[in-house]
Coordinates of C-alpha atoms and ligand atoms in Angstrom, one line a residue:
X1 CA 87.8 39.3 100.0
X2 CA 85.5 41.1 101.9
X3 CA 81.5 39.3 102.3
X4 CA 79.1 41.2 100.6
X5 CA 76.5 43.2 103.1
X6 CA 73.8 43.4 100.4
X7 CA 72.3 39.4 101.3
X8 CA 70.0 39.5 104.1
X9 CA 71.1 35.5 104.4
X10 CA 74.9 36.8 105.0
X11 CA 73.6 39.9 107.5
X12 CA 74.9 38.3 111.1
X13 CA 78.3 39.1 112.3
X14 CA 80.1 38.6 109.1
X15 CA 81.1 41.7 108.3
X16 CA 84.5 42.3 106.4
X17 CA 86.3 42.7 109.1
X18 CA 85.1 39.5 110.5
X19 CA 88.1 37.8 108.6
X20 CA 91.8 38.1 108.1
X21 CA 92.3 40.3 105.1
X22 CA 94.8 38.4 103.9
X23 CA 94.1 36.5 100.6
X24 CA 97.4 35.4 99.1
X25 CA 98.7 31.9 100.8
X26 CA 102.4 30.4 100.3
X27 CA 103.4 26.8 100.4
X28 CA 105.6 26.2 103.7
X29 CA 108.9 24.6 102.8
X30 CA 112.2 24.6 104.9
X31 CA 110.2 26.7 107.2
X32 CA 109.7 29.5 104.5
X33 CA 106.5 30.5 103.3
X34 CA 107.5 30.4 99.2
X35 CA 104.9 30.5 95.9
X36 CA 104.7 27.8 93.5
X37 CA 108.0 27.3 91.4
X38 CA 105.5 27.8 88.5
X39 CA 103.8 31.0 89.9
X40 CA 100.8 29.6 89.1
X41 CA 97.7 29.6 91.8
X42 CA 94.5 28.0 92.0
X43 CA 91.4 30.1 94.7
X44 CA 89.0 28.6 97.0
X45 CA 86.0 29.8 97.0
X46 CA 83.0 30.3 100.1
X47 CA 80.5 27.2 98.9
X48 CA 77.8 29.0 101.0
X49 CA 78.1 32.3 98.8
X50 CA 80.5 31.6 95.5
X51 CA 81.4 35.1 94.8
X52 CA 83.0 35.2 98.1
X53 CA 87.0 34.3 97.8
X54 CA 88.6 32.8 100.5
X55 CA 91.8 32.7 99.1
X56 CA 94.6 32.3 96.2
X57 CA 97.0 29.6 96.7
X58 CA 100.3 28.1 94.7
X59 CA 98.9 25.5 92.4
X60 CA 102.3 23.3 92.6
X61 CA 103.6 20.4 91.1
X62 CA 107.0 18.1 91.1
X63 CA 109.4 20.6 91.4
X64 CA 107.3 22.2 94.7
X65 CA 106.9 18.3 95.6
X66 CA 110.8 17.6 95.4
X67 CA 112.0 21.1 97.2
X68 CA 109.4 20.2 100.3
X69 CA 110.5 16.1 100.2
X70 CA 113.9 17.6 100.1
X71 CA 113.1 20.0 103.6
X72 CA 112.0 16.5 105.5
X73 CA 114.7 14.5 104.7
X74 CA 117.2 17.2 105.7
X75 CA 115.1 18.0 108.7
X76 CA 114.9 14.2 110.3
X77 CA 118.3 13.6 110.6
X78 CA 118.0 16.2 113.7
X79 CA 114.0 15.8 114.3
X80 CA 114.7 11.8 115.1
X81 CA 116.8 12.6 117.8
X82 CA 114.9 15.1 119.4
X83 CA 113.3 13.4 122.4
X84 CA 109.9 12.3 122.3
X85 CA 109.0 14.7 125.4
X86 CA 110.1 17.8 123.7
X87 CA 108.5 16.7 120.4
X88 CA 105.2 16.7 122.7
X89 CA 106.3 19.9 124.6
X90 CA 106.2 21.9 121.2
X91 CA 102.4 20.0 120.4
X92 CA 101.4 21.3 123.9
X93 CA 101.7 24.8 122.9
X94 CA 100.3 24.7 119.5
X95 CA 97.4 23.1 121.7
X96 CA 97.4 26.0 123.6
X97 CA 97.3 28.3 120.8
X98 CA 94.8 26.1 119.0
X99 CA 92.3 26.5 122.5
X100 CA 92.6 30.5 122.1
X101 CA 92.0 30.4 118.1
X102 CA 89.5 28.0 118.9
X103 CA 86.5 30.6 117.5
X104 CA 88.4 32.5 114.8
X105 CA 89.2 28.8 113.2
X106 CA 85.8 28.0 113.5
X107 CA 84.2 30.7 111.4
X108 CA 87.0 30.1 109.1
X109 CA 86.4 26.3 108.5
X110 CA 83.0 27.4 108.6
X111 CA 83.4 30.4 105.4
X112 CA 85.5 28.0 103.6
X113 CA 83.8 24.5 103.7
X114 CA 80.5 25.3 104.5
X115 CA 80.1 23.0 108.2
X116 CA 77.4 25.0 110.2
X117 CA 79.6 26.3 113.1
X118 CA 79.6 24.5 116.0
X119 CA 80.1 21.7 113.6
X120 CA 83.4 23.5 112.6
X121 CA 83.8 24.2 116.2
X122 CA 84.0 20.2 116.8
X123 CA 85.9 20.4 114.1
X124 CA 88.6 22.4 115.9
X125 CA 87.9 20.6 119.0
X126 CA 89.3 17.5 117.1
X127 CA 91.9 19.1 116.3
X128 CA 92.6 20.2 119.7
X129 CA 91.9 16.7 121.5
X130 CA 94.0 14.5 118.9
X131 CA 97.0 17.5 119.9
X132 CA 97.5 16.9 123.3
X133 CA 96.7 13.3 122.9
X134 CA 99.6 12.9 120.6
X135 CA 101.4 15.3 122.7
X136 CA 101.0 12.9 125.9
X137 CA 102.5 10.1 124.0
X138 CA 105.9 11.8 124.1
X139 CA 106.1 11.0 127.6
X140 CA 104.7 7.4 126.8
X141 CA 104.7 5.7 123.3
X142 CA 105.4 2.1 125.3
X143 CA 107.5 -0.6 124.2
X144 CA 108.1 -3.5 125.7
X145 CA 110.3 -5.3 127.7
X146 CA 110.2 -9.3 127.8
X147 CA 112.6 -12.2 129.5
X148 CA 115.3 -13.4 126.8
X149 CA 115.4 -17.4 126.6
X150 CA 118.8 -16.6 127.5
X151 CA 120.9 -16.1 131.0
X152 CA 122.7 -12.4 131.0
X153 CA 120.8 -11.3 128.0
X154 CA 118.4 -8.2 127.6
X155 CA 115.6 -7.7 125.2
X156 CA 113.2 -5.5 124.8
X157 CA 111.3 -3.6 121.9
X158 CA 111.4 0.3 120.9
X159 CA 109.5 1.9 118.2
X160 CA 111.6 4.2 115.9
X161 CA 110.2 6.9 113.1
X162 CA 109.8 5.8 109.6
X163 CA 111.3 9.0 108.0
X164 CA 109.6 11.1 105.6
X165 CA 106.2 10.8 105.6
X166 CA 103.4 12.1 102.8
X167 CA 100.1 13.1 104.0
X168 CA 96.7 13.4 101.7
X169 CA 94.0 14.5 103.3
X170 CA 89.8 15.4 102.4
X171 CA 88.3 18.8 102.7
X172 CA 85.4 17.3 105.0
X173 CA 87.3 17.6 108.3
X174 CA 89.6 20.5 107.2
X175 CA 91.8 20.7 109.9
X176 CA 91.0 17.1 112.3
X177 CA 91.8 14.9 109.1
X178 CA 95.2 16.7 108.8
X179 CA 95.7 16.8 112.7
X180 CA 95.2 12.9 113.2
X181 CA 97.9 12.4 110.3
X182 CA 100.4 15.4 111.5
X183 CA 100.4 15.2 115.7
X184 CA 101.1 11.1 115.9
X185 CA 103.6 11.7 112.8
X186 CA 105.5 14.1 114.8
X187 CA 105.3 12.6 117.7
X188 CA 107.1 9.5 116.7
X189 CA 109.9 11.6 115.1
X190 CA 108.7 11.6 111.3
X191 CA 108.7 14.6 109.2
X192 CA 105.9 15.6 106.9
X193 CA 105.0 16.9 103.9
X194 CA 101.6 17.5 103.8
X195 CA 98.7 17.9 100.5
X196 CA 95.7 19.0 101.7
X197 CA 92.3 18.8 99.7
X198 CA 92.6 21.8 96.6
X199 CA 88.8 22.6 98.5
X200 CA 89.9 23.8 102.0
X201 CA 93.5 24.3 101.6
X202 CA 93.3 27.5 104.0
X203 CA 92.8 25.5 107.1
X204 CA 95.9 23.6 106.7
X205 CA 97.6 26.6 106.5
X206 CA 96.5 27.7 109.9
X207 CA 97.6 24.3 111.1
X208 CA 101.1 25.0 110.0
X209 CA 101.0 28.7 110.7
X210 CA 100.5 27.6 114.7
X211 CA 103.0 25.0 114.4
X212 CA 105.2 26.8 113.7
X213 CA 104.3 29.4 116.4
X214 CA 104.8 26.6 119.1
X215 CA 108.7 26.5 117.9
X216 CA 108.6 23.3 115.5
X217 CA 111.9 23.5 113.7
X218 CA 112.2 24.2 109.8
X219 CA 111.6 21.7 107.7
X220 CA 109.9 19.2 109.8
X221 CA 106.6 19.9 108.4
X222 CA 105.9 21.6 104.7
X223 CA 102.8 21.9 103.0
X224 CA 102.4 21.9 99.1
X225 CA 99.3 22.8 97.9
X226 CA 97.6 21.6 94.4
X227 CA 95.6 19.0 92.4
X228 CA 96.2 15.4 93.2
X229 CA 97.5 15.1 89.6
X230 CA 100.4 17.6 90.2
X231 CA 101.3 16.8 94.1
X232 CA 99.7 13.7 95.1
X233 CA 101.2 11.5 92.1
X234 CA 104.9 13.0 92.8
X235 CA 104.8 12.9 96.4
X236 CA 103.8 9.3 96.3
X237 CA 106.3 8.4 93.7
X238 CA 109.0 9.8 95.6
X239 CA 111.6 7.2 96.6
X240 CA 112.9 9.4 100.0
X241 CA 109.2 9.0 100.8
X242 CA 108.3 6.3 103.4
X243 CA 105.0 6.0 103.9
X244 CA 101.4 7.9 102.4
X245 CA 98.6 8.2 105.1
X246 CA 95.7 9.0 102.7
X247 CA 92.0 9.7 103.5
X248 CA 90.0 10.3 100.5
X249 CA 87.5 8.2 98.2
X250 CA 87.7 4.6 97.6
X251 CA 88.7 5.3 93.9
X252 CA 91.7 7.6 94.7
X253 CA 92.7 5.4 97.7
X254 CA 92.9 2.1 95.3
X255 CA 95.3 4.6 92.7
X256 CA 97.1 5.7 95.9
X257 CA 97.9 1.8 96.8
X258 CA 99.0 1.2 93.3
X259 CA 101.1 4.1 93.1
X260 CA 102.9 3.2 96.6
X261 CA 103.7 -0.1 95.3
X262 CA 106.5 0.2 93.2
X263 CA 108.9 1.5 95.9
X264 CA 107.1 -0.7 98.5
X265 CA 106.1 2.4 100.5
X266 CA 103.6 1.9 103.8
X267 CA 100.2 3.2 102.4
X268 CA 97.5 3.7 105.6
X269 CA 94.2 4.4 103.4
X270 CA 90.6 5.7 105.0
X271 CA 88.3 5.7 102.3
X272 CA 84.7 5.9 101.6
X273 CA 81.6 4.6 103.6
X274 CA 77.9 3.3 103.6
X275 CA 76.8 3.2 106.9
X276 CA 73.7 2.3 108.3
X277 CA 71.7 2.9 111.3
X278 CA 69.5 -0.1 112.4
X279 CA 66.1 0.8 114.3
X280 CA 64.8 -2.2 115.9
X281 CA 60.8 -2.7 116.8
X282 CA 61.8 -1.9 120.8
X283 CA 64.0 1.3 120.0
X284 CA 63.0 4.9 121.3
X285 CA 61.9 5.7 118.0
X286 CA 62.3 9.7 118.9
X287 CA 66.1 8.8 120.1
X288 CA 66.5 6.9 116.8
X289 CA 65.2 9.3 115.1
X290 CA 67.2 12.1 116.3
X291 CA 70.2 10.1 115.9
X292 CA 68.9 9.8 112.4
X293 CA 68.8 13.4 111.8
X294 CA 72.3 13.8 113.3
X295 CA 74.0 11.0 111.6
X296 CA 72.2 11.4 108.1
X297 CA 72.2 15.2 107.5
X298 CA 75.1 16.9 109.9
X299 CA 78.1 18.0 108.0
X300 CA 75.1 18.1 105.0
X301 CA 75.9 14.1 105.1
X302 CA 79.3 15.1 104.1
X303 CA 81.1 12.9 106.4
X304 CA 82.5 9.4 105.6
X305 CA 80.6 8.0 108.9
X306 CA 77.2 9.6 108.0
X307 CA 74.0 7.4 107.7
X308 CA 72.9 6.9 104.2
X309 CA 70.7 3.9 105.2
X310 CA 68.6 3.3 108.2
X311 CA 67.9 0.1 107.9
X312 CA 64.1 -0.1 110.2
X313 CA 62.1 -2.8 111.3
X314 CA 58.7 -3.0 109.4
X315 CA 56.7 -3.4 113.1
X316 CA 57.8 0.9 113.4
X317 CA 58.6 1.8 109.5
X318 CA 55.4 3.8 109.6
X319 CA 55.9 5.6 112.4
X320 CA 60.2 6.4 111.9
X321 CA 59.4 7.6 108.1
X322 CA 56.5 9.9 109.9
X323 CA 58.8 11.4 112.5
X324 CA 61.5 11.8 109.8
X325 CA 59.5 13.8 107.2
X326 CA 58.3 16.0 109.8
X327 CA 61.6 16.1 111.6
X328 CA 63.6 17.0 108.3
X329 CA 60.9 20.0 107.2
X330 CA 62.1 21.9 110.1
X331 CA 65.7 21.6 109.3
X332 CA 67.0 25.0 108.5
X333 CA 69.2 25.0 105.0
X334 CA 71.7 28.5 105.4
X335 CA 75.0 29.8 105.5
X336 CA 76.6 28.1 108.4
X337 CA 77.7 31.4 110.2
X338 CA 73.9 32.1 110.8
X339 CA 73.1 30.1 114.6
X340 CA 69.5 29.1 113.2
X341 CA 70.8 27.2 110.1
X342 CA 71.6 23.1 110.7
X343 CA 72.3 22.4 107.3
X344 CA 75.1 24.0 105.4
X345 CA 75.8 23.9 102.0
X346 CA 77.6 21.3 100.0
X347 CA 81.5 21.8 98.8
X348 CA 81.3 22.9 95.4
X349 CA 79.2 22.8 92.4
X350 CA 80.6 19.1 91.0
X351 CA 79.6 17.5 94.3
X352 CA 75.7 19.1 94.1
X353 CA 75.6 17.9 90.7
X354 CA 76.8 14.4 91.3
X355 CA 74.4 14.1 94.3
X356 CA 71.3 15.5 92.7
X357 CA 72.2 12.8 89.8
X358 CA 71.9 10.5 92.7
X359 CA 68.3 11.3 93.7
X360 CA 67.4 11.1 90.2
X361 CA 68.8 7.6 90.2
X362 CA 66.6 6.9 93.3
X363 CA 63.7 7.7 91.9
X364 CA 64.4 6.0 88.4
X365 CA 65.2 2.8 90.4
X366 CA 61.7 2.9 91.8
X367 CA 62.6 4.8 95.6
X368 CA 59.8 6.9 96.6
X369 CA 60.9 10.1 97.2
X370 CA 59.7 11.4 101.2
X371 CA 61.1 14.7 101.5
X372 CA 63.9 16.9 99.7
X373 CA 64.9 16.0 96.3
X374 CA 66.3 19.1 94.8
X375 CA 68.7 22.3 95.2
X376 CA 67.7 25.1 97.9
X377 CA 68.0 28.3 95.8
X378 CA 66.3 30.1 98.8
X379 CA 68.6 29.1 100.9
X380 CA 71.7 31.2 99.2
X381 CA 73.3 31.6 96.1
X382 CA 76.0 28.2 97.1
X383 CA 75.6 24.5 96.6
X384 CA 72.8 24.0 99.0
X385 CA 70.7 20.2 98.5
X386 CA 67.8 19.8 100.8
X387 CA 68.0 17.1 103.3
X388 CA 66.3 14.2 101.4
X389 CA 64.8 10.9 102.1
X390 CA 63.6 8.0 100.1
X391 CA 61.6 5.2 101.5
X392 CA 61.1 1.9 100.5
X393 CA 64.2 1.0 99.3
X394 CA 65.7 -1.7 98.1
X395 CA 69.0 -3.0 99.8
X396 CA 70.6 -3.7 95.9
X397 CA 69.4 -0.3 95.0
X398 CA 72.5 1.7 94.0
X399 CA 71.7 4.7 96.4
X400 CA 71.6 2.1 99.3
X401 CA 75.1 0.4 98.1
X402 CA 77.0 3.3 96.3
X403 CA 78.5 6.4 98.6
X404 CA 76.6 9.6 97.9
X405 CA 78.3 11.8 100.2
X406 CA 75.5 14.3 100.5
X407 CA 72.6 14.9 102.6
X408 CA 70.5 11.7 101.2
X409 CA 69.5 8.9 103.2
X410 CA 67.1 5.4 102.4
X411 CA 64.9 4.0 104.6
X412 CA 65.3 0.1 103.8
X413 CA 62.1 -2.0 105.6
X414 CA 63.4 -5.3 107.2
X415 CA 61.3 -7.8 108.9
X416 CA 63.8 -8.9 111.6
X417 CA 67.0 -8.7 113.3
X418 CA 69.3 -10.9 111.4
X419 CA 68.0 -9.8 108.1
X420 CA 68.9 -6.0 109.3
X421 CA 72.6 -7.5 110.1
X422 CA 72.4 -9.5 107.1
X423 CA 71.1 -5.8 104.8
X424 CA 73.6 -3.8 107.4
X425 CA 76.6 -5.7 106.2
X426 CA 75.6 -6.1 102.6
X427 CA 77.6 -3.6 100.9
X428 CA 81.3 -3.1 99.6
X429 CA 82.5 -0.5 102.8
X430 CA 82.6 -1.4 106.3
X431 CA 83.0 2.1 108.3
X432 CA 80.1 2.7 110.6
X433 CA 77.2 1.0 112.0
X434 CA 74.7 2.0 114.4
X435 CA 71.8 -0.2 115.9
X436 CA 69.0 1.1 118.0
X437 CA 67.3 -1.1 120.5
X438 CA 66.7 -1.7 124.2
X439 CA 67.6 -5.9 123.9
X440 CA 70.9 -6.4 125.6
X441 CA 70.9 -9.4 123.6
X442 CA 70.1 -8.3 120.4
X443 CA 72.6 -5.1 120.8
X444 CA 75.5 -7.2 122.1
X445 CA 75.1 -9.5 119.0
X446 CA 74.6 -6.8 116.8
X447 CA 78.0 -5.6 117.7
X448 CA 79.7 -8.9 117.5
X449 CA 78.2 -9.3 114.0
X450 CA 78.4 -6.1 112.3
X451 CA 81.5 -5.6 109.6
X452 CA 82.5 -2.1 110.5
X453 CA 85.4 -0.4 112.2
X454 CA 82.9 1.2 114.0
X455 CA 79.8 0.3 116.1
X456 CA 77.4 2.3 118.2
X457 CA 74.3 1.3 120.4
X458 CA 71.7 3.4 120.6
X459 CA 73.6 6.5 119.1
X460 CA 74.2 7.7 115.4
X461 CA 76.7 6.4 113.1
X462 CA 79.0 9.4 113.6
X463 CA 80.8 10.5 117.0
X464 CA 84.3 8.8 117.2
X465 CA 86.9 10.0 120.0
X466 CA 90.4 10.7 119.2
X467 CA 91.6 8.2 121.5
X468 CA 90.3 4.9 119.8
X469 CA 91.1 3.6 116.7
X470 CA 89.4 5.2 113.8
X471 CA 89.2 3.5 110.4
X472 CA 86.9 0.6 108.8
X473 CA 86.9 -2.9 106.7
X474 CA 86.5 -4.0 103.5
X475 CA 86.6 -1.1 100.7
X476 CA 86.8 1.4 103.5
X477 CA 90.4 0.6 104.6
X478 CA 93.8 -1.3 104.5
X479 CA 93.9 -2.6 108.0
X480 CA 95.3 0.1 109.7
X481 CA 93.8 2.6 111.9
X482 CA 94.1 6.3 112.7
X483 CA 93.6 7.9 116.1
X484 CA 94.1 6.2 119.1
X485 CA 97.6 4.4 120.4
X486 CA 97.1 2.5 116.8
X487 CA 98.0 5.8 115.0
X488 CA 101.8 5.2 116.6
X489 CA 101.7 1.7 114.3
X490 CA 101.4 3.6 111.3
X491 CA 103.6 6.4 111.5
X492 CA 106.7 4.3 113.3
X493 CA 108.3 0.7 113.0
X494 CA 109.0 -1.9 115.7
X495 CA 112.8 -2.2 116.3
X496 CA 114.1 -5.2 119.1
X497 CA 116.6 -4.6 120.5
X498 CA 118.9 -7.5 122.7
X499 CA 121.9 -6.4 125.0
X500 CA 123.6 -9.6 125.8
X501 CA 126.3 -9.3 128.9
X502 CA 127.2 -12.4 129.6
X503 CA 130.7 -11.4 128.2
X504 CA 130.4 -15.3 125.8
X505 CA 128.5 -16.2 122.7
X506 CA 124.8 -17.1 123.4
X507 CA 123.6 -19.1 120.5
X508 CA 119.2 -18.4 120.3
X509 CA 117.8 -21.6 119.9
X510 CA 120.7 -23.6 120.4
X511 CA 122.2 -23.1 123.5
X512 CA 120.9 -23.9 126.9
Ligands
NAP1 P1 89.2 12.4 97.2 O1 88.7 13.0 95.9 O2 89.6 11.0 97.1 O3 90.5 13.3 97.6 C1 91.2 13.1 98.8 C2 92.6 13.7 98.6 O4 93.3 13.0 97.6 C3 92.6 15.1 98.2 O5 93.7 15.8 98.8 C4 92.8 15.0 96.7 O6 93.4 16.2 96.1 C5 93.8 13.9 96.6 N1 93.9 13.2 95.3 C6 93.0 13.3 94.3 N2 93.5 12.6 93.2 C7 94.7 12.1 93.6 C8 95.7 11.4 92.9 N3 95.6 10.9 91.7 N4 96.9 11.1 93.6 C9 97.0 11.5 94.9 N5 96.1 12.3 95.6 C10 95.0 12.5 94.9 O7 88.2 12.6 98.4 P2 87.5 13.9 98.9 O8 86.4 14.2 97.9 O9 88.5 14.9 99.2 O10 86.8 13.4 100.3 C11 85.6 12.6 100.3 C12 85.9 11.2 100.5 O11 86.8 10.9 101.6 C13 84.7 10.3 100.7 O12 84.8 9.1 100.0 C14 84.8 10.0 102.2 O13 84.1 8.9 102.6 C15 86.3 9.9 102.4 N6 86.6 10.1 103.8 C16 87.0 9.0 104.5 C17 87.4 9.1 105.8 C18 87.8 7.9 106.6 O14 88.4 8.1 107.7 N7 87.5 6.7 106.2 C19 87.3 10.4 106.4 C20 86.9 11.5 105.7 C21 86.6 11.3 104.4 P3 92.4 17.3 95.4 O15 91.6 17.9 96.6 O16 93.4 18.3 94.9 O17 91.6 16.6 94.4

């Protein structure tokens, strides 16, 4: 669907033919692109400009769910025995193909979810890194070899797929989040069936699309698109499915653990976030502050490691919430295809809503409202909040403990370091922290004592690498991790293995 000229906000380089004029997507299933078994669809829409349509795409349920399960378990019989270097040699290419798209994905991600564009460009460049990461670790993925207690006996320890594995992802990170469940999957000799989020399903699609340019045999991955309802519940109640890698809200994630435990599936869950940046009274306040802006408002705070709280010593509250109000009047709200705008719009209509019912709730709890507060109508015709800040905040306030996932943040006055820890680490997720500060001491402890997957000094709360692990404590997680070599421990299990050549029974324990 072709962007309408007429907007003077939409007037820069997205004409029609800016985008594929192809607006009908198919499930991809045994390596064939097929509709819903239904025929029904569901569209996604541009949240920057609503009357915009991305796309129409099946709207499935069991049936789609079964055929694709189906694919996967047909398609690992042969997939497990494919060797791990070739597995990688096929995620080489699609990196390469991923590097030339790089742009063209971009402005896609960036039409369909709303990420100003070089945020979708990092975005892509996730997508590319965590691809020939996992591509590498064909030619790795270590076991280990140790001494058996016993003469003329061998042991050693391999890791070995799981089978079929079911992937939910968010629409935040369109493509990475599906990337950092797909590439270690494959890799270790799993195949997929992947739902992405009913918001950015078109993304996904591309992922697939190159996959299967780079050779990947049929079956080995199929997406099914549609409501969590229709294809989340089936998938993870399917008993030829091993394992569900989710990353979602908190609420979905605790429905996906109870749904994964009748038939004792593996369930890796990523979930929500509250994370705070600390500002201490020796910080550089304009680093902090910057790191503020970053971690608080990029991705319009749409990212599970974004700062909702920044958490500032009373010695500089003054002068941070200064440099923040003026700071946040300059950022640009816009359609993220335009290079002047910073702040894109939110996903849909539901998720404005619910975070403009948050600032209300702010200021009826007694927050005082420092900048933004309301929708941007100038900014388009899409789901666009301004970038807003309360001060004075309470730590037990709801919009300092509850996820807003928008661009919000509090400013909570503390009058030292171990009540910031103590305010930092009082809340139900455990994701992301931050702490500015210039005291070795107080930056080393910080990191000791802070209850988050994640710590940063003297940077924002977002920024992870695809080569460490990525996931956090308490309601944000299940102890497992993605990214990184701790990515291979979800999607494979430990098998030892002992070769005993002594040519006589060897009896563990008992023998000597
Ligand atoms: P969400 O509403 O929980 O949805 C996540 C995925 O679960 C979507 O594909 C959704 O499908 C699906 N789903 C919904 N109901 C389901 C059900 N009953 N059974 C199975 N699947 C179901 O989350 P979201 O709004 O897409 O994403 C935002 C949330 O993700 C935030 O809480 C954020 O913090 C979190 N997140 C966490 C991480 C992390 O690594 N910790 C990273 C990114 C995002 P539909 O789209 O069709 O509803």
């Amino acid at each position: 669907m072709a962007v309408t000229q007429a907007n003077p906000q939409l007037n820069f380089e997205i004409k029609p033919s800016a985008f594929s004029k192809q607006s009908q997507f198919l499930n991809y299933i045994d390596g064939q692109w097929v509709p819903a078994k239904s025929g029904k669809t569901f569209e996604s829409r541009n949240p920057a400009e609503p009357s915009d349509l991305v796309g129409v795409f099946p709207a499935c349920g069991p049936e789609d769910v079964n055929a694709a399960v189906a694919a996967a378990k047909k398609a690992y019989e042969r997939w497990r025995l494919y060797p791990a270097p070739k597995r990688g040699e096929i995620l080489f290419k699609a990196g390469q193909i991923l590097v030339e798209r790089k742009e063209q994905l971009a402005r896609e991600m960036t039409r369909e979810m709303g990420k100003v564009l070089a945020e979708a460009r990092g975005d892509v460049q996730e997508v590319i890194d965590m691809t020939f990461y996992a591509a590498g670790e064909g030619r790795r993925m270590f076991g280990q070899t140790v001494p058996s207690e016993l003469q003329n006996k061998f042991a050693m320890s391999v890791r070995v797929p799981l089978g079929v594995v079911g992937l939910i992802t968010p629409w935040n990170f369109p493509m990475a989040i599906p990337s950092w469940k797909l590439m270690p999957a494959l890799i270790c000799g799993n195949t997929c069936v992947l739902k992405p989020a009913s918001d950015t399903p078109l993304l996904s699609h591309r992922l697939v699309e190159i996959l299967e340019e780079a050779g990947l045999p049929k079956g080995v991955v199929n997406v099914v698109y549609g409501s969590g309802r229709e294809v989340g519940e089936p998938l993870m109640a399917h008993k030829d499915v091993s394992l569900i890698s989710f990353t979602g809200s908190t609420d979905i994630g605790r429905r996906v653990n109870e749904a994964c435990a009748p038939t004792f599936k593996r369930v890796s869950l990523e979930m929500g976030g509250k994370n705070a940046i600390i500002i201490m009274d020796d910080a550089n306040l304009d680093l902090a502050v910057d790191g503020v802006l970053w971690g608080a408002f990029g991705t319009s705070g749409q990212r599970c490691t974004a700062a909702s709280r920044v958490i500032v010593h009373q010695a500089v509250h003054a002068q941070v919430r200064d440099k923040l109000k003026k700071r946040i009047g300059e950022l640009k709200l816009g359609y993220g295809l335009n290079p002047e705008v910073k702040v894109g719009p939110v996903v849909n209509e539901a998720a404005m809503k619910k975070i403009l019912e948050y600032i209300e709730i702010g200021k009826s709890e007694g927050a005082e409202l420092i900048a933004g507060g309301a929708r941007d109508t100038q900014a388009g015709s899409g789901w666009f909040v301004q970038p807003t800040l309360f001060d004075n905040v309470k730590s037990t306030m709801r919009i300092a403990q509850e996820e807003i996932f928008g661009p919000v943040t509090a400013l909570i006055p503390v009058g030292s370091f171990a009540e910031a820890i103590e305010v930092a680490n009082g809340i139900a997720f455990g994701l992301s922290t931050a702490i500015y500060t210039k005291n070795v001491n107080q930056a080393f402890t910080a990191l000791r004592d802070l209850d988050s997957g994640l710590c940063y000094v003297n940077a924002p709360t977002i920024g992870a690498e695809v080569h460490l692990p990525f996931g956090g404590t308490k309601d944000t997680g299940n102890g497992h991790r993605d990214a990184g070599t701790t990515a291979l421990d979800v999607f494979s299990e430990w098998k030892s293995l002992y070769v005993d050549y002594s040519d006589k029974l060897q009896r563990a324990q008992i023998d000597d």
